[in-house]
């Protein structure tokens, strides 16, 4: 049974790729993921704020006036407490590469070009096999036009892609007015892969303290419907490889995404909920399903249920919306 696939020009032994998250902070966890059958791993993200924080900290430490007192450090701007800084991230990449045989994909999370170019190059030098750009720019300016924002996204992708030799993927969000067009733009700007979709974490409120607070909620299986639709629509229409993420829990989820056109399926919430051993369980059930249904490889099923290959393409469009509303009993 051949579970191998290709993604970003890399040979991947299975379609299950743990996505960026806290588990990849520990090399032991990554080794377990490899042993369980993961085809590659996306490391936890290096955030633009971490890079900026390190620059500010360096500037502060090297420009303290001799007449300053220790108590004056309270004037330094408040910053997040980051467990791993940029230098630690680069070192972590090198150590992971020396410890596992599967491809290692670094993750850069930010909103502007900034220091991304510099660190994209350093990530490449550290040995990463690819870079996943997680562009998170929240448009709060009421006067900023959507096309201006999209140009900003494409500019970041083009700049980073042109500065490194390793492949670059873009972790997209689903809130563009035309997902298909921006996907084409990213692909033409140099992105060799598109990850559908980034799930922005929304704020919550503490009604006792009357504060806006972060609140992380794991994705649910229902979340896979959104990337399923758009991967099915994009398959064969953009040159970039497609990765599915959000709500991937079972072997059936993996199969559906591959049939829609995905090269790989990224999984995190299921691993956090059920443990790293869940990867092996999904792979075992995936093999059984393929054997039962007489599939010898993933290549046989990839894209077979995509927009371009299904008998009724309207199933991916508005007509499906109407059918669903009338199908509920």
PDB file of C-alpha atoms in Angstrom:
ATOM      1  CA  UNK A   1       0.000   0.000   0.000  1.00  0.00           C
ATOM      2  CA  UNK A   2       1.659   3.211  -1.176  1.00  0.00           C
ATOM      3  CA  UNK A   3       0.859   6.171   1.075  1.00  0.00           C
ATOM      4  CA  UNK A   4       3.639   8.327  -0.330  1.00  0.00           C
ATOM      5  CA  UNK A   5       2.923  11.737  -1.789  1.00  0.00           C
ATOM      6  CA  UNK A   6       4.750  14.864  -2.860  1.00  0.00           C
ATOM      7  CA  UNK A   7       4.410  18.321  -1.359  1.00  0.00           C
ATOM      8  CA  UNK A   8       6.482  21.421  -2.128  1.00  0.00           C
ATOM      9  CA  UNK A   9       8.712  19.253  -4.285  1.00  0.00           C
ATOM     10  CA  UNK A  10       9.472  17.055  -1.270  1.00  0.00           C
ATOM     11  CA  UNK A  11       8.961  13.302  -1.082  1.00  0.00           C
ATOM     12  CA  UNK A  12       6.547  12.605   1.771  1.00  0.00           C
ATOM     13  CA  UNK A  13       6.053   9.076   3.111  1.00  0.00           C
ATOM     14  CA  UNK A  14       2.443   9.673   4.235  1.00  0.00           C
ATOM     15  CA  UNK A  15      -0.174  12.407   3.793  1.00  0.00           C
ATOM     16  CA  UNK A  16      -0.407  13.213   7.506  1.00  0.00           C
ATOM     17  CA  UNK A  17       1.666  16.245   8.492  1.00  0.00           C
ATOM     18  CA  UNK A  18       1.440  17.614  12.064  1.00  0.00           C
ATOM     19  CA  UNK A  19       0.881  21.350  11.708  1.00  0.00           C
ATOM     20  CA  UNK A  20       2.467  24.209  13.639  1.00  0.00           C
ATOM     21  CA  UNK A  21       1.810  23.905  17.360  1.00  0.00           C
ATOM     22  CA  UNK A  22       3.303  23.409  20.813  1.00  0.00           C
ATOM     23  CA  UNK A  23       4.101  19.701  20.370  1.00  0.00           C
ATOM     24  CA  UNK A  24       6.906  20.517  17.936  1.00  0.00           C
ATOM     25  CA  UNK A  25       8.744  22.490  20.606  1.00  0.00           C
ATOM     26  CA  UNK A  26      10.058  19.143  21.870  1.00  0.00           C
ATOM     27  CA  UNK A  27      12.326  17.027  19.662  1.00  0.00           C
ATOM     28  CA  UNK A  28      11.158  13.881  21.432  1.00  0.00           C
ATOM     29  CA  UNK A  29       7.601  14.589  20.295  1.00  0.00           C
ATOM     30  CA  UNK A  30       8.749  15.048  16.705  1.00  0.00           C
ATOM     31  CA  UNK A  31      10.589  11.708  16.815  1.00  0.00           C
ATOM     32  CA  UNK A  32       7.390  10.067  18.065  1.00  0.00           C
ATOM     33  CA  UNK A  33       5.436  11.698  15.240  1.00  0.00           C
ATOM     34  CA  UNK A  34       7.905  10.313  12.716  1.00  0.00           C
ATOM     35  CA  UNK A  35       7.704   6.849  14.283  1.00  0.00           C
ATOM     36  CA  UNK A  36       3.894   7.037  14.219  1.00  0.00           C
ATOM     37  CA  UNK A  37       3.989   7.644  10.472  1.00  0.00           C
ATOM     38  CA  UNK A  38       3.930  11.420   9.986  1.00  0.00           C
ATOM     39  CA  UNK A  39       5.167  12.333   6.514  1.00  0.00           C
ATOM     40  CA  UNK A  40       6.664  15.686   7.542  1.00  0.00           C
ATOM     41  CA  UNK A  41       6.314  18.186  10.367  1.00  0.00           C
ATOM     42  CA  UNK A  42       5.585  21.910  10.503  1.00  0.00           C
ATOM     43  CA  UNK A  43       7.410  23.473  13.432  1.00  0.00           C
ATOM     44  CA  UNK A  44       5.786  25.895  15.846  1.00  0.00           C
ATOM     45  CA  UNK A  45       5.705  29.440  14.490  1.00  0.00           C
ATOM     46  CA  UNK A  46       8.332  32.125  14.796  1.00  0.00           C
ATOM     47  CA  UNK A  47       6.330  35.340  15.213  1.00  0.00           C
ATOM     48  CA  UNK A  48       7.188  38.735  13.780  1.00  0.00           C
ATOM     49  CA  UNK A  49       6.711  40.140  17.283  1.00  0.00           C
ATOM     50  CA  UNK A  50       9.446  37.837  18.568  1.00  0.00           C
ATOM     51  CA  UNK A  51      11.860  39.122  15.936  1.00  0.00           C
ATOM     52  CA  UNK A  52      10.934  42.725  16.710  1.00  0.00           C
ATOM     53  CA  UNK A  53      11.233  42.055  20.450  1.00  0.00           C
ATOM     54  CA  UNK A  54      14.744  40.667  20.030  1.00  0.00           C
ATOM     55  CA  UNK A  55      15.773  43.728  18.007  1.00  0.00           C
ATOM     56  CA  UNK A  56      14.368  46.083  20.646  1.00  0.00           C
ATOM     57  CA  UNK A  57      16.002  44.125  23.428  1.00  0.00           C
ATOM     58  CA  UNK A  58      19.373  44.159  21.667  1.00  0.00           C
ATOM     59  CA  UNK A  59      19.103  47.892  21.027  1.00  0.00           C
ATOM     60  CA  UNK A  60      18.151  48.486  24.643  1.00  0.00           C
ATOM     61  CA  UNK A  61      20.993  46.393  26.040  1.00  0.00           C
ATOM     62  CA  UNK A  62      23.612  48.037  23.827  1.00  0.00           C
ATOM     63  CA  UNK A  63      22.456  51.617  24.334  1.00  0.00           C
ATOM     64  CA  UNK A  64      21.994  51.940  28.095  1.00  0.00           C
ATOM     65  CA  UNK A  65      23.593  55.178  29.255  1.00  0.00           C
ATOM     66  CA  UNK A  66      26.276  54.812  31.906  1.00  0.00           C
ATOM     67  CA  UNK A  67      24.326  57.055  34.281  1.00  0.00           C
ATOM     68  CA  UNK A  68      21.278  54.774  34.173  1.00  0.00           C
ATOM     69  CA  UNK A  69      20.256  52.709  37.172  1.00  0.00           C
ATOM     70  CA  UNK A  70      18.822  49.185  37.226  1.00  0.00           C
ATOM     71  CA  UNK A  71      15.457  50.554  38.362  1.00  0.00           C
ATOM     72  CA  UNK A  72      15.217  52.428  35.043  1.00  0.00           C
ATOM     73  CA  UNK A  73      14.537  49.176  33.210  1.00  0.00           C
ATOM     74  CA  UNK A  74      10.873  49.657  34.034  1.00  0.00           C
ATOM     75  CA  UNK A  75      10.801  52.304  31.314  1.00  0.00           C
ATOM     76  CA  UNK A  76      11.377  49.632  28.692  1.00  0.00           C
ATOM     77  CA  UNK A  77       8.104  48.917  26.837  1.00  0.00           C
ATOM     78  CA  UNK A  78       6.066  45.973  28.056  1.00  0.00           C
ATOM     79  CA  UNK A  79       6.422  42.931  25.779  1.00  0.00           C
ATOM     80  CA  UNK A  80       5.099  39.397  25.619  1.00  0.00           C
ATOM     81  CA  UNK A  81       7.101  36.735  27.375  1.00  0.00           C
ATOM     82  CA  UNK A  82       8.380  34.533  24.576  1.00  0.00           C
ATOM     83  CA  UNK A  83       9.557  31.063  25.446  1.00  0.00           C
ATOM     84  CA  UNK A  84      11.655  30.699  22.316  1.00  0.00           C
ATOM     85  CA  UNK A  85      13.362  33.622  20.598  1.00  0.00           C
ATOM     86  CA  UNK A  86      14.585  33.758  16.993  1.00  0.00           C
ATOM     87  CA  UNK A  87      18.048  32.372  17.770  1.00  0.00           C
ATOM     88  CA  UNK A  88      16.538  29.490  19.709  1.00  0.00           C
ATOM     89  CA  UNK A  89      14.231  28.811  16.779  1.00  0.00           C
ATOM     90  CA  UNK A  90      17.137  28.531  14.336  1.00  0.00           C
ATOM     91  CA  UNK A  91      18.995  26.239  16.725  1.00  0.00           C
ATOM     92  CA  UNK A  92      15.864  24.117  17.125  1.00  0.00           C
ATOM     93  CA  UNK A  93      15.607  23.663  13.358  1.00  0.00           C
ATOM     94  CA  UNK A  94      19.194  22.393  13.197  1.00  0.00           C
ATOM     95  CA  UNK A  95      18.643  19.965  16.067  1.00  0.00           C
ATOM     96  CA  UNK A  96      15.390  18.632  14.613  1.00  0.00           C
ATOM     97  CA  UNK A  97      16.994  18.106  11.210  1.00  0.00           C
ATOM     98  CA  UNK A  98      19.780  16.112  12.858  1.00  0.00           C
ATOM     99  CA  UNK A  99      17.259  13.979  14.754  1.00  0.00           C
ATOM    100  CA  UNK A 100      14.661  12.949  12.153  1.00  0.00           C
ATOM    101  CA  UNK A 101      14.548  11.895   8.517  1.00  0.00           C
ATOM    102  CA  UNK A 102      11.198  13.427   7.562  1.00  0.00           C
ATOM    103  CA  UNK A 103      11.063  16.916   5.976  1.00  0.00           C
ATOM    104  CA  UNK A 104      11.039  19.799   8.450  1.00  0.00           C
ATOM    105  CA  UNK A 105       8.952  22.841   7.529  1.00  0.00           C
ATOM    106  CA  UNK A 106       9.522  26.081   9.430  1.00  0.00           C
ATOM    107  CA  UNK A 107       6.652  28.490  10.108  1.00  0.00           C
ATOM    108  CA  UNK A 108       6.890  32.293   9.959  1.00  0.00           C
ATOM    109  CA  UNK A 109       3.918  34.191  11.379  1.00  0.00           C
ATOM    110  CA  UNK A 110       3.590  37.920  10.762  1.00  0.00           C
ATOM    111  CA  UNK A 111       1.920  40.811   8.969  1.00  0.00           C
ATOM    112  CA  UNK A 112       4.674  42.699   7.124  1.00  0.00           C
ATOM    113  CA  UNK A 113       7.894  42.069   5.226  1.00  0.00           C
ATOM    114  CA  UNK A 114       9.984  43.459   8.102  1.00  0.00           C
ATOM    115  CA  UNK A 115      12.668  41.033   9.209  1.00  0.00           C
ATOM    116  CA  UNK A 116      11.025  38.105   7.428  1.00  0.00           C
ATOM    117  CA  UNK A 117      13.489  38.252   4.557  1.00  0.00           C
ATOM    118  CA  UNK A 118      16.453  38.068   6.922  1.00  0.00           C
ATOM    119  CA  UNK A 119      15.022  35.207   8.957  1.00  0.00           C
ATOM    120  CA  UNK A 120      13.754  33.312   5.940  1.00  0.00           C
ATOM    121  CA  UNK A 121      17.368  33.158   4.788  1.00  0.00           C
ATOM    122  CA  UNK A 122      18.581  32.154   8.258  1.00  0.00           C
ATOM    123  CA  UNK A 123      15.911  29.448   8.434  1.00  0.00           C
ATOM    124  CA  UNK A 124      17.145  28.116   5.104  1.00  0.00           C
ATOM    125  CA  UNK A 125      20.736  28.124   6.393  1.00  0.00           C
ATOM    126  CA  UNK A 126      19.617  26.296   9.545  1.00  0.00           C
ATOM    127  CA  UNK A 127      18.495  23.393   7.354  1.00  0.00           C
ATOM    128  CA  UNK A 128      14.716  23.699   7.048  1.00  0.00           C
ATOM    129  CA  UNK A 129      13.316  21.916   3.998  1.00  0.00           C
ATOM    130  CA  UNK A 130      10.613  24.535   3.405  1.00  0.00           C
ATOM    131  CA  UNK A 131       8.953  27.597   4.908  1.00  0.00           C
ATOM    132  CA  UNK A 132       5.264  28.077   5.649  1.00  0.00           C
ATOM    133  CA  UNK A 133       4.220  31.740   5.666  1.00  0.00           C
ATOM    134  CA  UNK A 134       1.393  32.372   8.094  1.00  0.00           C
ATOM    135  CA  UNK A 135       0.369  35.924   7.187  1.00  0.00           C
ATOM    136  CA  UNK A 136      -1.947  37.356   9.806  1.00  0.00           C
ATOM    137  CA  UNK A 137      -2.875  40.950   9.093  1.00  0.00           C
ATOM    138  CA  UNK A 138      -6.097  42.120  10.689  1.00  0.00           C
ATOM    139  CA  UNK A 139      -7.616  44.912   8.603  1.00  0.00           C
ATOM    140  CA  UNK A 140      -8.937  47.380  11.193  1.00  0.00           C
ATOM    141  CA  UNK A 141      -8.455  50.505   9.068  1.00  0.00           C
ATOM    142  CA  UNK A 142     -11.890  51.335   7.695  1.00  0.00           C
ATOM    143  CA  UNK A 143     -10.320  53.313   4.844  1.00  0.00           C
ATOM    144  CA  UNK A 144      -8.038  50.534   3.604  1.00  0.00           C
ATOM    145  CA  UNK A 145      -9.366  48.939   0.419  1.00  0.00           C
ATOM    146  CA  UNK A 146      -9.394  45.173   0.008  1.00  0.00           C
ATOM    147  CA  UNK A 147      -7.198  45.293  -3.102  1.00  0.00           C
ATOM    148  CA  UNK A 148      -4.543  47.229  -1.159  1.00  0.00           C
ATOM    149  CA  UNK A 149      -4.513  44.549   1.491  1.00  0.00           C
ATOM    150  CA  UNK A 150      -4.287  41.755  -1.071  1.00  0.00           C
ATOM    151  CA  UNK A 151      -1.348  43.473  -2.763  1.00  0.00           C
ATOM    152  CA  UNK A 152       0.385  43.556   0.610  1.00  0.00           C
ATOM    153  CA  UNK A 153      -0.071  39.806   1.030  1.00  0.00           C
ATOM    154  CA  UNK A 154       1.191  39.054  -2.476  1.00  0.00           C
ATOM    155  CA  UNK A 155       4.181  41.378  -1.996  1.00  0.00           C
ATOM    156  CA  UNK A 156       5.260  39.463   1.129  1.00  0.00           C
ATOM    157  CA  UNK A 157       4.969  36.138  -0.692  1.00  0.00           C
ATOM    158  CA  UNK A 158       6.891  37.390  -3.723  1.00  0.00           C
ATOM    159  CA  UNK A 159       9.708  38.898  -1.643  1.00  0.00           C
ATOM    160  CA  UNK A 160      10.221  35.869   0.588  1.00  0.00           C
ATOM    161  CA  UNK A 161       9.940  33.387  -2.300  1.00  0.00           C
ATOM    162  CA  UNK A 162      12.531  35.291  -4.321  1.00  0.00           C
ATOM    163  CA  UNK A 163      15.069  35.426  -1.490  1.00  0.00           C
ATOM    164  CA  UNK A 164      15.290  31.719  -0.611  1.00  0.00           C
ATOM    165  CA  UNK A 165      15.938  28.575  -2.616  1.00  0.00           C
ATOM    166  CA  UNK A 166      13.800  26.296  -0.461  1.00  0.00           C
ATOM    167  CA  UNK A 167      10.075  26.064  -1.284  1.00  0.00           C
ATOM    168  CA  UNK A 168       7.590  28.458   0.300  1.00  0.00           C
ATOM    169  CA  UNK A 169       3.970  27.694   1.184  1.00  0.00           C
ATOM    170  CA  UNK A 170       1.301  30.211   2.167  1.00  0.00           C
ATOM    171  CA  UNK A 171      -1.144  29.433   4.943  1.00  0.00           C
ATOM    172  CA  UNK A 172      -4.228  31.187   3.585  1.00  0.00           C
ATOM    173  CA  UNK A 173      -7.319  32.409   5.388  1.00  0.00           C
ATOM    174  CA  UNK A 174     -10.807  32.034   3.848  1.00  0.00           C
ATOM    175  CA  UNK A 175     -11.854  35.682   4.138  1.00  0.00           C
ATOM    176  CA  UNK A 176     -10.615  37.011   0.809  1.00  0.00           C
ATOM    177  CA  UNK A 177     -13.417  38.240  -1.446  1.00  0.00           C
ATOM    178  CA  UNK A 178     -12.120  35.885  -4.171  1.00  0.00           C
ATOM    179  CA  UNK A 179     -10.294  32.870  -2.758  1.00  0.00           C
ATOM    180  CA  UNK A 180      -9.610  31.481  -6.225  1.00  0.00           C
ATOM    181  CA  UNK A 181      -8.045  34.685  -7.540  1.00  0.00           C
ATOM    182  CA  UNK A 182      -5.786  35.290  -4.533  1.00  0.00           C
ATOM    183  CA  UNK A 183      -4.707  31.641  -4.648  1.00  0.00           C
ATOM    184  CA  UNK A 184      -3.684  32.184  -8.275  1.00  0.00           C
ATOM    185  CA  UNK A 185      -1.857  35.379  -7.266  1.00  0.00           C
ATOM    186  CA  UNK A 186       0.066  33.596  -4.510  1.00  0.00           C
ATOM    187  CA  UNK A 187       1.015  30.790  -6.864  1.00  0.00           C
ATOM    188  CA  UNK A 188       2.243  33.211  -9.519  1.00  0.00           C
ATOM    189  CA  UNK A 189       4.154  35.172  -6.853  1.00  0.00           C
ATOM    190  CA  UNK A 190       6.250  32.091  -6.118  1.00  0.00           C
ATOM    191  CA  UNK A 191       4.312  30.072  -3.547  1.00  0.00           C
ATOM    192  CA  UNK A 192       4.822  26.364  -4.235  1.00  0.00           C
ATOM    193  CA  UNK A 193       2.139  25.372  -1.782  1.00  0.00           C
ATOM    194  CA  UNK A 194      -1.146  26.692  -0.380  1.00  0.00           C
ATOM    195  CA  UNK A 195      -2.400  25.629   3.051  1.00  0.00           C
ATOM    196  CA  UNK A 196      -6.181  25.909   3.405  1.00  0.00           C
ATOM    197  CA  UNK A 197      -7.118  27.338   5.855  1.00  0.00           C
ATOM    198  CA  UNK A 198      -5.600  29.348   8.668  1.00  0.00           C
ATOM    199  CA  UNK A 199      -7.998  29.458  11.602  1.00  0.00           C
ATOM    200  CA  UNK A 200      -7.706  32.864  13.267  1.00  0.00           C
ATOM    201  CA  UNK A 201      -8.185  32.673  17.015  1.00  0.00           C
ATOM    202  CA  UNK A 202     -10.959  35.028  18.059  1.00  0.00           C
ATOM    203  CA  UNK A 203     -11.006  36.999  21.316  1.00  0.00           C
ATOM    204  CA  UNK A 204     -13.373  36.243  24.165  1.00  0.00           C
ATOM    205  CA  UNK A 205     -14.553  38.297  27.141  1.00  0.00           C
ATOM    206  CA  UNK A 206     -14.180  37.757  30.856  1.00  0.00           C
ATOM    207  CA  UNK A 207     -17.428  39.148  32.272  1.00  0.00           C
ATOM    208  CA  UNK A 208     -16.095  39.108  35.842  1.00  0.00           C
ATOM    209  CA  UNK A 209     -12.961  41.156  35.101  1.00  0.00           C
ATOM    210  CA  UNK A 210     -14.525  42.964  32.123  1.00  0.00           C
ATOM    211  CA  UNK A 211     -11.488  42.203  29.996  1.00  0.00           C
ATOM    212  CA  UNK A 212     -10.992  40.957  26.452  1.00  0.00           C
ATOM    213  CA  UNK A 213      -9.047  37.711  26.757  1.00  0.00           C
ATOM    214  CA  UNK A 214      -7.538  35.019  24.497  1.00  0.00           C
ATOM    215  CA  UNK A 215      -9.340  31.694  24.455  1.00  0.00           C
ATOM    216  CA  UNK A 216      -7.998  28.831  22.361  1.00  0.00           C
ATOM    217  CA  UNK A 217     -10.600  26.326  21.193  1.00  0.00           C
ATOM    218  CA  UNK A 218      -9.527  23.249  19.235  1.00  0.00           C
ATOM    219  CA  UNK A 219     -11.007  22.792  15.785  1.00  0.00           C
ATOM    220  CA  UNK A 220     -13.909  20.374  15.377  1.00  0.00           C
ATOM    221  CA  UNK A 221     -14.494  17.878  12.541  1.00  0.00           C
ATOM    222  CA  UNK A 222     -17.076  20.237  11.059  1.00  0.00           C
ATOM    223  CA  UNK A 223     -14.269  22.719  10.274  1.00  0.00           C
ATOM    224  CA  UNK A 224     -12.941  20.461   7.502  1.00  0.00           C
ATOM    225  CA  UNK A 225     -15.904  21.291   5.250  1.00  0.00           C
ATOM    226  CA  UNK A 226     -14.523  24.735   4.359  1.00  0.00           C
ATOM    227  CA  UNK A 227     -11.073  23.619   3.121  1.00  0.00           C
ATOM    228  CA  UNK A 228     -12.712  20.589   1.473  1.00  0.00           C
ATOM    229  CA  UNK A 229     -14.775  22.846  -0.774  1.00  0.00           C
ATOM    230  CA  UNK A 230     -11.954  25.181  -1.779  1.00  0.00           C
ATOM    231  CA  UNK A 231      -9.337  22.481  -2.309  1.00  0.00           C
ATOM    232  CA  UNK A 232     -11.848  20.753  -4.581  1.00  0.00           C
ATOM    233  CA  UNK A 233     -12.362  23.996  -6.508  1.00  0.00           C
ATOM    234  CA  UNK A 234      -8.658  24.891  -6.753  1.00  0.00           C
ATOM    235  CA  UNK A 235      -7.314  21.458  -7.713  1.00  0.00           C
ATOM    236  CA  UNK A 236      -5.864  21.547 -11.223  1.00  0.00           C
ATOM    237  CA  UNK A 237      -6.439  25.285 -11.544  1.00  0.00           C
ATOM    238  CA  UNK A 238      -3.330  26.562  -9.723  1.00  0.00           C
ATOM    239  CA  UNK A 239       0.188  25.229 -10.040  1.00  0.00           C
ATOM    240  CA  UNK A 240       0.831  25.246  -6.280  1.00  0.00           C
ATOM    241  CA  UNK A 241       0.427  22.084  -4.210  1.00  0.00           C
ATOM    242  CA  UNK A 242      -2.520  22.023  -1.811  1.00  0.00           C
ATOM    243  CA  UNK A 243      -2.469  21.188   1.881  1.00  0.00           C
ATOM    244  CA  UNK A 244      -5.635  20.780   3.940  1.00  0.00           C
ATOM    245  CA  UNK A 245      -5.851  21.885   7.553  1.00  0.00           C
ATOM    246  CA  UNK A 246      -8.635  22.459  10.130  1.00  0.00           C
ATOM    247  CA  UNK A 247     -10.836  19.655  11.410  1.00  0.00           C
ATOM    248  CA  UNK A 248      -8.750  16.704  10.156  1.00  0.00           C
ATOM    249  CA  UNK A 249      -9.519  13.959  12.675  1.00  0.00           C
ATOM    250  CA  UNK A 250     -10.093  10.606  10.971  1.00  0.00           C
ATOM    251  CA  UNK A 251      -8.946   8.519   8.017  1.00  0.00           C
ATOM    252  CA  UNK A 252     -12.187   9.504   6.267  1.00  0.00           C
ATOM    253  CA  UNK A 253     -11.227  13.176   6.585  1.00  0.00           C
ATOM    254  CA  UNK A 254      -7.849  12.401   5.029  1.00  0.00           C
ATOM    255  CA  UNK A 255      -9.428  10.415   2.181  1.00  0.00           C
ATOM    256  CA  UNK A 256     -11.953  13.156   1.395  1.00  0.00           C
ATOM    257  CA  UNK A 257      -9.222  15.801   1.262  1.00  0.00           C
ATOM    258  CA  UNK A 258      -7.032  13.681  -1.016  1.00  0.00           C
ATOM    259  CA  UNK A 259      -9.991  13.008  -3.307  1.00  0.00           C
ATOM    260  CA  UNK A 260     -10.726  16.723  -3.387  1.00  0.00           C
ATOM    261  CA  UNK A 261      -7.139  17.324  -4.513  1.00  0.00           C
ATOM    262  CA  UNK A 262      -4.932  17.795  -1.454  1.00  0.00           C
ATOM    263  CA  UNK A 263      -1.313  16.641  -1.528  1.00  0.00           C
ATOM    264  CA  UNK A 264      -1.158  16.405   2.269  1.00  0.00           C
ATOM    265  CA  UNK A 265      -3.427  16.870   5.265  1.00  0.00           C
ATOM    266  CA  UNK A 266      -2.189  18.820   8.262  1.00  0.00           C
ATOM    267  CA  UNK A 267      -3.362  17.659  11.675  1.00  0.00           C
ATOM    268  CA  UNK A 268      -3.027  19.273  15.101  1.00  0.00           C
ATOM    269  CA  UNK A 269      -6.222  19.405  17.179  1.00  0.00           C
ATOM    270  CA  UNK A 270      -6.754  15.636  16.885  1.00  0.00           C
ATOM    271  CA  UNK A 271      -3.162  14.976  18.013  1.00  0.00           C
ATOM    272  CA  UNK A 272      -3.499  17.389  20.946  1.00  0.00           C
ATOM    273  CA  UNK A 273      -6.766  15.722  21.932  1.00  0.00           C
ATOM    274  CA  UNK A 274      -5.906  12.032  21.421  1.00  0.00           C
ATOM    275  CA  UNK A 275      -2.113  11.967  21.577  1.00  0.00           C
ATOM    276  CA  UNK A 276       0.659  11.415  19.052  1.00  0.00           C
ATOM    277  CA  UNK A 277      -0.328   7.739  18.709  1.00  0.00           C
ATOM    278  CA  UNK A 278      -3.476   8.909  16.920  1.00  0.00           C
ATOM    279  CA  UNK A 279      -1.363   9.389  13.773  1.00  0.00           C
ATOM    280  CA  UNK A 280      -0.581   5.656  13.624  1.00  0.00           C
ATOM    281  CA  UNK A 281      -4.241   4.761  14.212  1.00  0.00           C
ATOM    282  CA  UNK A 282      -5.401   6.980  11.340  1.00  0.00           C
ATOM    283  CA  UNK A 283      -2.745   5.551   9.020  1.00  0.00           C
ATOM    284  CA  UNK A 284      -3.734   1.969   9.891  1.00  0.00           C
ATOM    285  CA  UNK A 285      -7.396   2.675   9.160  1.00  0.00           C
ATOM    286  CA  UNK A 286      -6.441   4.548   5.983  1.00  0.00           C
ATOM    287  CA  UNK A 287      -4.603   1.475   4.689  1.00  0.00           C
ATOM    288  CA  UNK A 288      -7.552  -0.777   5.529  1.00  0.00           C
ATOM    289  CA  UNK A 289      -9.961   1.519   3.691  1.00  0.00           C
ATOM    290  CA  UNK A 290      -7.713   1.656   0.628  1.00  0.00           C
ATOM    291  CA  UNK A 291      -7.334  -2.124   0.582  1.00  0.00           C
ATOM    292  CA  UNK A 292     -11.082  -2.635   0.927  1.00  0.00           C
ATOM    293  CA  UNK A 293     -11.795  -0.173  -1.874  1.00  0.00           C
ATOM    294  CA  UNK A 294      -8.963  -1.443  -4.112  1.00  0.00           C
ATOM    295  CA  UNK A 295      -6.742   1.627  -4.089  1.00  0.00           C
ATOM    296  CA  UNK A 296      -3.024   0.892  -4.344  1.00  0.00           C
ATOM    297  CA  UNK A 297      -1.838   4.467  -3.890  1.00  0.00           C
ATOM    298  CA  UNK A 298      -2.915   7.985  -3.030  1.00  0.00           C
ATOM    299  CA  UNK A 299      -2.188   9.036  -6.605  1.00  0.00           C
ATOM    300  CA  UNK A 300      -5.145   6.968  -7.795  1.00  0.00           C
ATOM    301  CA  UNK A 301      -7.603   8.924  -5.674  1.00  0.00           C
ATOM    302  CA  UNK A 302      -6.097  12.446  -5.724  1.00  0.00           C
ATOM    303  CA  UNK A 303      -8.479  14.923  -7.301  1.00  0.00           C
ATOM    304  CA  UNK A 304     -10.973  12.239  -8.320  1.00  0.00           C
ATOM    305  CA  UNK A 305     -13.751  14.144  -6.528  1.00  0.00           C
ATOM    306  CA  UNK A 306     -12.529  17.645  -7.369  1.00  0.00           C
ATOM    307  CA  UNK A 307     -14.537  20.372  -9.077  1.00  0.00           C
ATOM    308  CA  UNK A 308     -13.012  19.528 -12.448  1.00  0.00           C
ATOM    309  CA  UNK A 309     -13.632  15.775 -12.172  1.00  0.00           C
ATOM    310  CA  UNK A 310     -17.029  15.280 -10.535  1.00  0.00           C
ATOM    311  CA  UNK A 311     -20.069  14.672 -12.698  1.00  0.00           C
ATOM    312  CA  UNK A 312     -21.901  17.653 -11.201  1.00  0.00           C
ATOM    313  CA  UNK A 313     -19.537  20.585 -10.459  1.00  0.00           C
ATOM    314  CA  UNK A 314     -22.460  22.601  -9.093  1.00  0.00           C
ATOM    315  CA  UNK A 315     -22.111  20.499  -5.941  1.00  0.00           C
ATOM    316  CA  UNK A 316     -19.240  22.819  -5.038  1.00  0.00           C
ATOM    317  CA  UNK A 317     -21.213  25.961  -5.888  1.00  0.00           C
ATOM    318  CA  UNK A 318     -24.357  27.817  -4.852  1.00  0.00           C
ATOM    319  CA  UNK A 319     -26.622  25.042  -6.098  1.00  0.00           C
ATOM    320  CA  UNK A 320     -25.267  22.815  -3.341  1.00  0.00           C
ATOM    321  CA  UNK A 321     -26.298  25.432  -0.778  1.00  0.00           C
ATOM    322  CA  UNK A 322     -29.889  25.241  -2.015  1.00  0.00           C
ATOM    323  CA  UNK A 323     -29.854  21.428  -2.024  1.00  0.00           C
ATOM    324  CA  UNK A 324     -28.555  21.299   1.538  1.00  0.00           C
ATOM    325  CA  UNK A 325     -31.257  23.615   2.868  1.00  0.00           C
ATOM    326  CA  UNK A 326     -33.958  21.435   1.326  1.00  0.00           C
ATOM    327  CA  UNK A 327     -32.342  18.113   2.285  1.00  0.00           C
ATOM    328  CA  UNK A 328     -32.613  18.533   6.057  1.00  0.00           C
ATOM    329  CA  UNK A 329     -35.244  16.247   7.573  1.00  0.00           C
TER     330      UNK A 329
END
